[in-house]
mmCIF file of C-alpha atoms in Angstrom:
data_model
loop_
_atom_site.group_PDB
_atom_site.id
_atom_site.type_symbol
_atom_site.label_atom_id
_atom_site.label_comp_id
_atom_site.label_asym_id
_atom_site.label_seq_id
_atom_site.Cartn_x
_atom_site.Cartn_y
_atom_site.Cartn_z
ATOM 1 C CA THR H 140 -5.652 -1.478 -35.537
ATOM 2 C CA LEU H 141 -2.613 -3.307 -33.694
ATOM 3 C CA THR H 142 1.262 -3.004 -35.303
ATOM 4 C CA CYS H 143 2.955 -5.778 -34.417
ATOM 5 C CA GLY H 144 6.613 -4.384 -32.672
ATOM 6 C CA CYS H 145 4.795 -0.912 -31.604
ATOM 7 C CA ILE H 146 5.027 -0.837 -28.023
ATOM 8 C CA GLY H 147 2.075 0.657 -25.982
ATOM 9 C CA ASP H 148 -0.530 -0.286 -28.390
ATOM 10 C CA LYS H 149 -4.259 0.423 -26.775
ATOM 11 C CA CYS H 150 -7.147 -1.146 -27.046
ATOM 12 C CA ARG H 151 -10.016 -1.618 -24.516
ATOM 13 C CA ALA H 152 -10.460 -3.844 -21.616
ATOM 14 C CA ALA H 153 -12.265 -4.903 -18.729
ATOM 15 C CA VAL H 154 -10.378 -3.892 -15.479
ATOM 16 C CA ALA H 155 -10.748 -5.007 -11.828
ATOM 17 C CA TRP H 156 -9.696 -2.819 -10.022
ATOM 18 C CA GLY H 157 -10.114 -3.941 -6.787
ATOM 19 C CA HIS H 158 -11.991 -6.886 -4.535
ATOM 20 C CA LYS H 159 -16.001 -6.976 -5.396
ATOM 21 C CA GLN H 160 -15.497 -3.568 -6.756
ATOM 22 C CA PRO H 161 -17.648 -3.403 -10.669
ATOM 23 C CA LEU H 162 -15.587 -3.770 -13.572
ATOM 24 C CA VAL H 163 -14.154 -1.433 -15.179
ATOM 25 C CA VAL H 164 -13.690 -0.945 -19.227
ATOM 26 C CA GLU H 165 -10.666 0.933 -19.400
ATOM 27 C CA GLU H 166 -8.347 1.856 -22.946
ATOM 28 C CA ILE H 167 -5.059 -0.351 -22.005
ATOM 29 C CA GLU H 168 -1.542 -1.378 -22.841
ATOM 30 C CA VAL H 169 -1.248 -4.555 -24.701
ATOM 31 C CA PHE H 170 2.521 -4.681 -25.355
ATOM 32 C CA PRO H 171 3.879 -7.569 -28.552
ATOM 33 C CA PRO H 172 4.231 -10.819 -28.467
ATOM 34 C CA ARG H 173 7.639 -11.926 -26.817
ATOM 35 C CA ASP H 174 9.904 -15.043 -27.347
ATOM 36 C CA HIS H 175 7.185 -18.265 -27.714
ATOM 37 C CA GLU H 176 4.013 -15.280 -26.990
ATOM 38 C CA ILE H 177 0.828 -14.668 -29.208
ATOM 39 C CA ARG H 178 -0.652 -12.034 -29.022
ATOM 40 C CA ILE H 179 -3.865 -12.357 -30.191
ATOM 41 C CA LYS H 180 -7.251 -10.244 -31.173
ATOM 42 C CA VAL H 181 -9.961 -11.624 -28.339
ATOM 43 C CA VAL H 182 -13.667 -11.936 -30.489
ATOM 44 C CA ALA H 183 -15.419 -13.878 -27.846
ATOM 45 C CA THR H 184 -15.337 -15.046 -23.956
ATOM 46 C CA GLY H 185 -17.251 -16.750 -21.733
ATOM 47 C CA MET H 186 -18.320 -14.803 -18.585
ATOM 48 C CA CYS H 187 -17.163 -18.592 -15.586
ATOM 49 C CA HIS H 188 -17.975 -19.049 -12.251
ATOM 50 C CA SER H 189 -14.139 -18.860 -11.614
ATOM 51 C CA ASP H 190 -13.746 -15.338 -12.737
ATOM 52 C CA LEU H 191 -16.587 -14.199 -10.451
ATOM 53 C CA TYR H 192 -15.139 -16.276 -7.498
ATOM 54 C CA PHE H 193 -11.826 -13.921 -7.976
ATOM 55 C CA LEU H 194 -13.518 -10.813 -7.793
ATOM 56 C CA VAL H 195 -16.536 -11.588 -5.632
ATOM 57 C CA ASP H 196 -15.716 -14.708 -3.208
ATOM 58 C CA CYS H 197 -12.094 -15.101 -2.451
ATOM 59 C CA GLU H 198 -10.773 -12.746 -0.086
ATOM 60 C CA GLY H 199 -7.372 -13.609 0.659
ATOM 61 C CA TRP H 200 -6.601 -13.303 -3.568
ATOM 62 C CA SER H 201 -4.159 -10.454 -3.935
ATOM 63 C CA GLY H 202 -4.045 -10.240 -7.931
ATOM 64 C CA PHE H 203 -5.039 -6.820 -8.410
ATOM 65 C CA PRO H 204 -5.490 -4.097 -10.492
ATOM 66 C CA ALA H 205 -6.098 -7.645 -13.504
ATOM 67 C CA VAL H 206 -8.013 -8.130 -16.811
ATOM 68 C CA LEU H 207 -10.015 -10.998 -15.896
ATOM 69 C CA GLY H 208 -11.720 -13.836 -18.448
ATOM 70 C CA HIS H 209 -10.443 -17.369 -19.170
ATOM 71 C CA GLU H 210 -12.049 -18.823 -21.360
ATOM 72 C CA GLY H 211 -11.710 -17.161 -25.244
ATOM 73 C CA ALA H 212 -12.363 -18.097 -28.460
ATOM 74 C CA GLY H 213 -9.082 -15.124 -30.760
ATOM 75 C CA ILE H 214 -8.143 -14.639 -33.815
ATOM 76 C CA VAL H 215 -3.450 -15.120 -33.916
ATOM 77 C CA GLU H 216 -2.756 -11.308 -34.749
ATOM 78 C CA SER H 217 1.470 -11.219 -34.275
ATOM 79 C CA VAL H 218 4.054 -13.828 -32.644
ATOM 80 C CA GLY H 219 6.945 -13.129 -31.208
ATOM 81 C CA PRO H 220 9.957 -14.977 -31.372
ATOM 82 C CA HIS H 221 10.935 -18.759 -31.944
ATOM 83 C CA VAL H 222 6.747 -19.266 -31.994
ATOM 84 C CA THR H 223 6.606 -21.664 -34.842
ATOM 85 C CA LYS H 224 3.314 -23.400 -35.079
ATOM 86 C CA PHE H 225 1.230 -20.253 -35.239
ATOM 87 C CA ARG H 226 0.987 -17.899 -37.321
ATOM 88 C CA PRO H 227 -1.391 -14.440 -37.913
ATOM 89 C CA GLY H 228 -4.701 -15.252 -38.707
ATOM 90 C CA ASP H 229 -4.760 -18.630 -37.062
ATOM 91 C CA LYS H 230 -8.808 -19.516 -35.063
ATOM 92 C CA VAL H 231 -6.865 -20.087 -31.780
ATOM 93 C CA ILE H 232 -8.301 -20.596 -28.491
ATOM 94 C CA PRO H 233 -6.254 -19.576 -25.244
ATOM 95 C CA VAL H 234 -6.475 -22.428 -22.453
ATOM 96 C CA PRO H 235 -6.222 -21.616 -18.579
ATOM 97 C CA ILE H 236 -4.516 -24.776 -17.854
ATOM 98 C CA THR H 237 -0.565 -25.738 -19.971
ATOM 99 C CA GLN H 238 0.547 -28.364 -22.295
ATOM 100 C CA CYS H 239 4.714 -27.933 -22.925
ATOM 101 C CA GLY H 240 4.454 -32.139 -23.783
ATOM 102 C CA GLU H 241 7.953 -32.481 -22.365
ATOM 103 C CA CYS H 242 7.277 -32.553 -18.414
ATOM 104 C CA ARG H 243 7.275 -35.606 -16.945
ATOM 105 C CA PHE H 244 3.159 -34.976 -16.030
ATOM 106 C CA CYS H 245 2.831 -34.244 -19.997
ATOM 107 C CA LEU H 246 4.804 -36.612 -20.360
ATOM 108 C CA ASN H 247 2.407 -39.011 -18.475
ATOM 109 C CA PRO H 248 -0.652 -40.286 -19.811
ATOM 110 C CA GLU H 249 -2.534 -40.654 -16.582
ATOM 111 C CA SER H 250 -1.979 -36.471 -16.040
ATOM 112 C CA ASN H 251 -2.812 -32.942 -17.859
ATOM 113 C CA LEU H 252 -0.931 -30.832 -14.718
ATOM 114 C CA CYS H 253 1.525 -29.570 -16.997
ATOM 115 C CA VAL H 254 4.617 -27.942 -14.829
ATOM 116 C CA LYS H 255 5.990 -25.543 -17.310
ATOM 117 C CA VAL H 256 3.074 -22.452 -16.304
ATOM 118 C CA GLU H 257 4.153 -20.365 -17.884
ATOM 119 C CA VAL H 258 2.344 -17.230 -17.586
ATOM 120 C CA PRO H 259 3.984 -12.960 -19.563
ATOM 121 C CA GLY H 260 5.500 -10.508 -18.068
ATOM 122 C CA LEU H 261 4.672 -7.281 -18.734
ATOM 123 C CA SER H 262 1.436 -7.625 -21.324
ATOM 124 C CA HIS H 263 -0.870 -4.683 -20.206
ATOM 125 C CA THR H 264 -0.734 -1.938 -18.712
ATOM 126 C CA CYS H 265 -2.966 0.699 -17.729
ATOM 127 C CA LYS H 266 -2.735 4.474 -16.616
ATOM 128 C CA GLY H 267 0.748 3.660 -15.074
ATOM 129 C CA GLN H 268 0.306 0.539 -13.228
ATOM 130 C CA THR H 269 0.676 -2.888 -14.452
ATOM 131 C CA LEU H 270 -2.491 -5.732 -14.738
ATOM 132 C CA VAL H 271 -2.369 -8.804 -13.296
ATOM 133 C CA GLN H 272 -2.438 -11.714 -16.204
ATOM 134 C CA PHE H 273 -5.039 -13.967 -14.837
ATOM 135 C CA ALA H 274 -4.488 -17.207 -15.578
ATOM 136 C CA GLY H 275 -2.167 -16.129 -18.076
ATOM 137 C CA ILE H 276 -4.631 -15.463 -20.851
ATOM 138 C CA SER H 277 -7.027 -11.858 -19.630
ATOM 139 C CA THR H 278 -10.195 -12.930 -22.322
ATOM 140 C CA PHE H 279 -11.742 -9.695 -20.752
ATOM 141 C CA SER H 280 -9.971 -7.388 -23.272
ATOM 142 C CA GLU H 281 -10.097 -7.323 -27.086
ATOM 143 C CA TYR H 282 -6.497 -8.028 -26.930
ATOM 144 C CA THR H 283 -3.921 -10.062 -24.885
ATOM 145 C CA VAL H 284 -0.917 -12.050 -25.205
ATOM 146 C CA VAL H 285 -0.982 -16.056 -24.062
ATOM 147 C CA SER H 286 2.122 -18.391 -23.747
ATOM 148 C CA GLU H 287 2.470 -20.831 -27.238
ATOM 149 C CA VAL H 288 1.782 -23.591 -24.537
ATOM 150 C CA ALA H 289 -0.768 -22.523 -23.839
ATOM 151 C CA LEU H 290 -2.759 -21.590 -26.788
ATOM 152 C CA ALA H 291 -5.118 -24.180 -29.035
ATOM 153 C CA LYS H 292 -5.221 -23.626 -33.063
ATOM 154 C CA ILE H 293 -8.581 -24.873 -34.233
ATOM 155 C CA ASN H 294 -10.732 -25.776 -37.193
ATOM 156 C CA ASP H 295 -10.955 -22.477 -39.645
ATOM 157 C CA SER H 296 -14.547 -23.096 -40.149
ATOM 158 C CA ALA H 297 -15.543 -22.941 -36.151
ATOM 159 C CA PRO H 298 -17.328 -20.288 -34.968
ATOM 160 C CA LEU H 299 -16.046 -18.572 -32.301
ATOM 161 C CA GLU H 300 -18.536 -16.874 -30.848
ATOM 162 C CA THR H 301 -19.807 -20.201 -29.764
ATOM 163 C CA VAL H 302 -16.625 -22.352 -29.598
ATOM 164 C CA CYS H 303 -14.740 -20.019 -26.554
ATOM 165 C CA LEU H 304 -17.039 -21.966 -24.362
ATOM 166 C CA LEU H 305 -14.651 -25.259 -25.283
ATOM 167 C CA GLY H 306 -11.782 -22.998 -23.105
ATOM 168 C CA CYS H 307 -12.877 -23.740 -20.283
ATOM 169 C CA GLY H 308 -16.195 -25.033 -18.085
ATOM 170 C CA ILE H 309 -17.475 -27.435 -20.862
ATOM 171 C CA PRO H 310 -14.686 -29.601 -20.669
ATOM 172 C CA THR H 311 -14.277 -29.260 -17.265
ATOM 173 C CA GLY H 312 -17.714 -30.727 -16.786
ATOM 174 C CA TYR H 313 -17.436 -32.980 -19.495
ATOM 175 C CA GLY H 314 -14.195 -34.539 -18.799
ATOM 176 C CA ALA H 315 -14.399 -34.613 -15.196
ATOM 177 C CA ALA H 316 -17.699 -37.433 -16.588
ATOM 178 C CA ILE H 317 -15.540 -39.026 -19.017
ATOM 179 C CA ASN H 318 -12.266 -39.012 -18.704
ATOM 180 C CA ILE H 319 -12.050 -39.240 -14.381
ATOM 181 C CA ALA H 320 -15.128 -39.983 -13.177
ATOM 182 C CA LYS H 321 -14.768 -42.740 -15.631
ATOM 183 C CA VAL H 322 -18.958 -42.871 -15.685
ATOM 184 C CA LYS H 323 -19.771 -46.789 -17.414
ATOM 185 C CA PRO H 324 -22.639 -47.550 -19.332
ATOM 186 C CA GLY H 325 -26.121 -48.392 -17.633
ATOM 187 C CA SER H 326 -25.254 -46.523 -14.450
ATOM 188 C CA THR H 327 -26.736 -43.886 -12.480
ATOM 189 C CA CYS H 328 -24.937 -40.958 -11.794
ATOM 190 C CA ALA H 329 -25.545 -37.802 -9.611
ATOM 191 C CA VAL H 330 -24.715 -34.024 -10.807
ATOM 192 C CA PHE H 331 -24.338 -31.380 -8.005
ATOM 193 C CA GLY H 332 -24.982 -28.020 -9.176
ATOM 194 C CA LEU H 333 -26.344 -27.094 -12.585
ATOM 195 C CA GLY H 334 -24.084 -24.242 -13.797
ATOM 196 C CA ALA H 335 -22.101 -24.846 -17.055
ATOM 197 C CA VAL H 336 -20.338 -27.059 -15.476
ATOM 198 C CA GLY H 337 -22.701 -29.545 -13.614
ATOM 199 C CA LEU H 338 -24.614 -29.294 -17.346
ATOM 200 C CA ALA H 339 -21.498 -30.442 -19.491
ATOM 201 C CA ALA H 340 -20.947 -32.811 -16.885
ATOM 202 C CA VAL H 341 -24.721 -34.089 -17.012
ATOM 203 C CA MET H 342 -23.818 -34.208 -20.499
ATOM 204 C CA GLY H 343 -20.882 -36.309 -20.503
ATOM 205 C CA CYS H 344 -22.525 -38.642 -17.791
ATOM 206 C CA LYS H 345 -25.204 -39.428 -20.482
ATOM 207 C CA ALA H 346 -22.494 -39.898 -23.235
ATOM 208 C CA ALA H 347 -20.870 -42.256 -21.534
ATOM 209 C CA GLY H 348 -24.151 -44.385 -20.961
ATOM 210 C CA ALA H 349 -25.194 -43.724 -17.456
ATOM 211 C CA THR H 350 -29.055 -44.346 -17.658
ATOM 212 C CA ARG H 351 -30.258 -42.936 -14.462
ATOM 213 C CA ILE H 352 -28.622 -38.833 -13.743
ATOM 214 C CA ILE H 353 -29.702 -37.607 -11.400
ATOM 215 C CA VAL H 354 -28.992 -33.812 -10.525
ATOM 216 C CA ILE H 355 -29.496 -31.794 -7.504
ATOM 217 C CA ASP H 356 -29.394 -27.865 -7.505
ATOM 218 C CA THR H 357 -31.122 -25.614 -4.835
ATOM 219 C CA ASN H 358 -32.297 -23.538 -8.010
ATOM 220 C CA LYS H 359 -35.289 -25.645 -9.327
ATOM 221 C CA ASP H 360 -35.044 -23.571 -12.962
ATOM 222 C CA LYS H 361 -31.945 -25.189 -14.104
ATOM 223 C CA PHE H 362 -34.044 -28.521 -14.174
ATOM 224 C CA GLU H 363 -35.699 -27.754 -17.445
ATOM 225 C CA LYS H 364 -32.232 -26.837 -18.911
ATOM 226 C CA ALA H 365 -30.980 -29.884 -17.415
ATOM 227 C CA LYS H 366 -33.369 -32.382 -19.480
ATOM 228 C CA VAL H 367 -32.385 -31.061 -22.818
ATOM 229 C CA PHE H 368 -28.513 -32.740 -21.180
ATOM 230 C CA GLY H 369 -29.535 -36.164 -20.654
ATOM 231 C CA ALA H 370 -30.633 -34.976 -16.738
ATOM 232 C CA THR H 371 -33.947 -38.230 -15.537
ATOM 233 C CA ASP H 372 -34.341 -37.000 -12.106
ATOM 234 C CA PHE H 373 -34.556 -33.313 -10.299
ATOM 235 C CA VAL H 374 -33.632 -33.084 -6.373
ATOM 236 C CA ASN H 375 -33.935 -29.702 -4.570
ATOM 237 C CA PRO H 376 -32.247 -29.804 -0.983
ATOM 238 C CA LYS H 377 -34.369 -27.110 0.290
ATOM 239 C CA ASP H 378 -37.165 -29.667 -0.488
ATOM 240 C CA HIS H 379 -35.780 -31.682 2.329
ATOM 241 C CA ALA H 380 -35.597 -31.435 6.045
ATOM 242 C CA ARG H 381 -32.457 -33.960 6.277
ATOM 243 C CA PRO H 382 -29.007 -33.470 4.431
ATOM 244 C CA ILE H 383 -29.156 -34.873 0.765
ATOM 245 C CA GLN H 384 -26.975 -38.187 0.795
ATOM 246 C CA GLU H 385 -29.399 -39.593 2.599
ATOM 247 C CA VAL H 386 -32.067 -38.468 0.256
ATOM 248 C CA LEU H 387 -30.162 -40.371 -2.967
ATOM 249 C CA VAL H 388 -28.547 -43.506 -0.898
ATOM 250 C CA GLU H 389 -32.641 -44.036 -0.490
ATOM 251 C CA MET H 390 -33.652 -42.813 -3.940
ATOM 252 C CA THR H 391 -30.920 -45.135 -5.922
ATOM 253 C CA ASN H 392 -31.174 -48.436 -2.884
ATOM 254 C CA GLY H 393 -28.140 -47.916 -0.927
ATOM 255 C CA GLY H 394 -26.302 -44.855 -3.685
ATOM 256 C CA VAL H 395 -24.964 -43.518 -7.016
ATOM 257 C CA ASP H 396 -22.074 -45.913 -8.409
ATOM 258 C CA PHE H 397 -20.793 -42.196 -9.802
ATOM 259 C CA SER H 398 -21.510 -38.690 -8.415
ATOM 260 C CA LEU H 399 -19.724 -35.398 -10.021
ATOM 261 C CA GLU H 400 -19.557 -32.131 -7.092
ATOM 262 C CA CYS H 401 -19.444 -29.028 -10.148
ATOM 263 C CA VAL H 402 -20.296 -25.815 -7.522
ATOM 264 C CA GLY H 403 -17.131 -25.447 -5.305
ATOM 265 C CA ASN H 404 -17.940 -26.316 -1.840
ATOM 266 C CA VAL H 405 -16.248 -28.364 0.568
ATOM 267 C CA ASP H 406 -19.923 -29.630 2.155
ATOM 268 C CA VAL H 407 -21.278 -29.982 -1.144
ATOM 269 C CA MET H 408 -18.468 -32.499 -1.536
ATOM 270 C CA ARG H 409 -19.045 -34.562 1.549
ATOM 271 C CA SER H 410 -22.797 -34.982 0.406
ATOM 272 C CA ALA H 411 -21.234 -36.277 -3.141
ATOM 273 C CA PHE H 412 -18.794 -38.580 -2.288
ATOM 274 C CA GLU H 413 -21.722 -40.470 0.552
ATOM 275 C CA SER H 414 -24.466 -40.103 -1.717
ATOM 276 C CA CYS H 415 -21.964 -43.057 -3.651
ATOM 277 C CA VAL H 416 -22.615 -46.711 -3.049
ATOM 278 C CA LYS H 417 -20.276 -48.550 -0.951
ATOM 279 C CA GLY H 418 -17.771 -51.166 -2.928
ATOM 280 C CA TRP H 419 -17.638 -49.600 -6.278
ATOM 281 C CA GLY H 420 -18.518 -46.051 -5.863
ATOM 282 C CA VAL H 421 -16.809 -43.028 -7.665
ATOM 283 C CA SER H 422 -17.341 -38.907 -6.764
ATOM 284 C CA VAL H 423 -15.149 -36.525 -8.674
ATOM 285 C CA VAL H 424 -14.460 -32.756 -6.944
ATOM 286 C CA VAL H 425 -14.339 -30.681 -10.131
ATOM 287 C CA GLY H 426 -15.978 -27.242 -8.345
ATOM 288 C CA TYR H 427 -13.266 -24.672 -7.161
ATOM 289 C CA THR H 428 -13.008 -23.148 -4.200
ATOM 290 C CA GLU H 429 -10.007 -22.353 -1.732
ATOM 291 C CA SER H 430 -12.382 -21.704 1.086
ATOM 292 C CA GLY H 431 -12.483 -24.389 3.488
ATOM 293 C CA GLU H 432 -11.699 -28.129 4.166
ATOM 294 C CA VAL H 433 -12.838 -31.481 2.852
ATOM 295 C CA SER H 434 -13.498 -34.070 5.151
ATOM 296 C CA THR H 435 -15.213 -37.496 6.322
ATOM 297 C CA LEU H 436 -15.664 -40.286 8.168
ATOM 298 C CA PRO H 437 -13.065 -42.760 7.909
ATOM 299 C CA MET H 438 -15.894 -45.296 7.052
ATOM 300 C CA GLN H 439 -16.606 -43.905 4.342
ATOM 301 C CA LEU H 440 -13.222 -44.186 2.524
ATOM 302 C CA LEU H 441 -12.769 -48.471 4.534
ATOM 303 C CA ALA H 442 -16.078 -49.122 2.642
ATOM 304 C CA GLY H 443 -14.490 -48.805 -1.156
ATOM 305 C CA ARG H 444 -15.631 -45.388 -1.934
ATOM 306 C CA THR H 445 -13.270 -43.483 -4.105
ATOM 307 C CA TRP H 446 -12.625 -39.840 -4.240
ATOM 308 C CA LYS H 447 -10.720 -37.630 -7.366
ATOM 309 C CA GLY H 448 -10.493 -34.340 -8.434
ATOM 310 C CA CYS H 449 -9.400 -33.367 -11.354
ATOM 311 C CA PHE H 450 -8.723 -29.731 -13.317
ATOM 312 C CA PHE H 451 -9.844 -29.074 -16.679
ATOM 313 C CA GLY H 452 -11.738 -32.545 -17.011
ATOM 314 C CA GLY H 453 -8.288 -34.177 -16.956
ATOM 315 C CA TYR H 454 -7.770 -32.847 -20.808
ATOM 316 C CA LYS H 455 -4.227 -32.609 -21.577
ATOM 317 C CA SER H 456 -5.363 -29.249 -22.987
ATOM 318 C CA VAL H 457 -2.708 -28.241 -26.157
ATOM 319 C CA GLU H 458 -3.588 -31.881 -27.971
ATOM 320 C CA SER H 459 -7.505 -32.351 -26.744
ATOM 321 C CA VAL H 460 -9.533 -29.123 -27.479
ATOM 322 C CA PRO H 461 -9.627 -28.878 -31.147
ATOM 323 C CA LYS H 462 -10.270 -32.406 -31.059
ATOM 324 C CA LEU H 463 -12.904 -31.089 -29.102
ATOM 325 C CA VAL H 464 -14.125 -28.537 -31.385
ATOM 326 C CA ASP H 465 -14.265 -30.792 -34.392
ATOM 327 C CA GLU H 466 -16.702 -32.954 -32.000
ATOM 328 C CA TYR H 467 -19.151 -29.624 -32.189
ATOM 329 C CA MET H 468 -18.879 -28.836 -35.614
ATOM 330 C CA ALA H 469 -19.960 -32.927 -36.095
ATOM 331 C CA LYS H 470 -22.479 -32.714 -33.869
ATOM 332 C CA LYS H 471 -21.661 -34.718 -31.698
ATOM 333 C CA LEU H 472 -21.337 -32.005 -28.977
ATOM 334 C CA LYS H 473 -23.406 -29.668 -27.690
ATOM 335 C CA VAL H 474 -22.287 -26.311 -26.823
ATOM 336 C CA ASP H 475 -24.645 -23.651 -28.092
ATOM 337 C CA GLU H 476 -27.217 -25.091 -25.951
ATOM 338 C CA PHE H 477 -25.331 -23.621 -22.701
ATOM 339 C CA VAL H 478 -25.870 -19.829 -24.206
ATOM 340 C CA SER H 479 -28.012 -18.048 -22.152
ATOM 341 C CA HIS H 480 -26.900 -14.119 -23.551
ATOM 342 C CA ARG H 481 -25.195 -12.992 -25.455
ATOM 343 C CA LEU H 482 -23.138 -9.163 -24.529
ATOM 344 C CA PRO H 483 -21.006 -6.951 -25.433
ATOM 345 C CA LEU H 484 -17.748 -5.757 -23.750
ATOM 346 C CA ASP H 485 -19.694 -2.232 -22.394
ATOM 347 C CA ARG H 486 -22.380 -4.453 -20.814
ATOM 348 C CA ILE H 487 -19.987 -6.410 -18.758
ATOM 349 C CA ASN H 488 -21.064 -5.618 -15.632
ATOM 350 C CA GLU H 489 -24.571 -7.485 -16.662
ATOM 351 C CA ALA H 490 -23.088 -10.629 -17.510
ATOM 352 C CA VAL H 491 -21.587 -10.489 -13.237
ATOM 353 C CA ASP H 492 -25.485 -9.462 -11.730
ATOM 354 C CA LEU H 493 -26.643 -12.611 -14.184
ATOM 355 C CA LEU H 494 -24.697 -15.206 -12.694
ATOM 356 C CA VAL H 495 -24.839 -13.566 -9.453
ATOM 357 C CA GLN H 496 -28.737 -14.081 -9.640
ATOM 358 C CA GLY H 497 -28.520 -18.057 -11.143
ATOM 359 C CA LYS H 498 -30.214 -16.824 -14.457
ATOM 360 C CA SER H 499 -27.471 -17.259 -16.398
ATOM 361 C CA ILE H 500 -25.905 -20.278 -17.810
ATOM 362 C CA ARG H 501 -23.506 -18.687 -19.552
ATOM 363 C CA THR H 502 -22.920 -14.864 -21.298
ATOM 364 C CA VAL H 503 -21.023 -14.998 -24.255
ATOM 365 C CA LEU H 504 -19.288 -11.657 -24.286
ATOM 366 C CA GLU H 505 -18.808 -10.246 -27.553
ATOM 367 C CA ILE H 506 -15.104 -8.376 -27.744
ATOM 368 C CA SER H 507 -14.513 -8.414 -31.128
ATOM 369 C CA GLN H 508 -15.911 -8.163 -34.897
ATOM 370 C CA VAL H 509 -14.028 -10.948 -37.123
ATOM 371 C CA GLN H 510 -13.184 -9.146 -40.538
#
C-alpha cells in the first residue's frame, strides 16, 4: 500500500518502451502529489483506440518510454498541498481534457478547450528513467498522479469498473452528436466507424431523436451491436465500387442531415462531409489522426454544408463527467453495453490485439481491487 509522503513508492504499470513494441508490466515508482495534484488508485481503465494510435500508428510520436491509458476510474489515495475539492476515499474519473474554470475557453459556453493544460511533473519512473505521463493521466498503472483540473469527483455508489468508460470514448461520440452536430428530431444521420466512439455517436443521434441512423463500417460483424444503440441502416463500403458518399446521397434523396466521422482517417472525413445534404448538412470530425490533411471541393462548402470538429464531445470535462455518471446510474445512458471484454493488467497485450483485430468494442482492464 502506498503511503503519502514516502518518495519512491512502488506499484505495477504497463510501460510502453517504444513504437510498435509490446507493453511490459513493470514495477515503477510513483511519486507523491505536489501542489494541486492528486494521487489516485486506479481501479479500472478502458483500452481506447487513441492509446493504440500512439503506440502503433503515430510514427512521429517521441513520447517513449510512457505509461499510456487515459480512460480510467479510481479512488483518491492522497492529495497534495492546496487541494481543497478532493480527499482520500473519493471516487474519481481523470479526464484527458482539463477544465480550470478560469481561462477564456472555460468561461465561454461554446468551448471546452481549456488552455490550462497542466501535466504533472516527475510522477513515474522505471529503471532510472522518467516515464511520460500520457494525456496527463497514465491509467495503465495501479497508481497515478493527476492535476486537480483534470479530475472529476463522481457518485460514490458508481461502479468504477464500468463508469471508467465515461472518461473518454462515450462522451466523445455521444457529445459529438448532442452538443456539436446538435442532431434534430426526425433527422437522418450517418455515423462512420463503429468503435466505441462511433457507437456512442449512434446512441447520441438516437437520444436526440433521429429517425434514420445509417452506420458505415468495413467490419460487418459490428452491425448487430450497432442495432443495440439505435442504428437503422447498415452500409459496408466493401460492397460498393463507387465512393461511399455517392451511395449515401442516393440512399437519402440528396444526402444526410448530419454525419459523424469516428474513424480518424482524412479520406473518411471527406466522405462523411460529402455525404451531407446541401443547404443545411452538418458533418463533425470526431476521429483523431495526425496523418494527412483534409480536403474537399470548394463547391461542397459553398453549397451550404458545415464542417465542424470537437474534442471530448464538446463537454466541459470536470463538470460534465459526474452528470454523465448520474445519467448512467439513472439508467438514462448505456455504458455496460460497450464492454466486450474484461482482462487483468497482466494481459494488456491481449487487449491491444483484440482492438487491432477489430474484435473488441471496449476491453476494460481491471487494475486494482476495491477494498
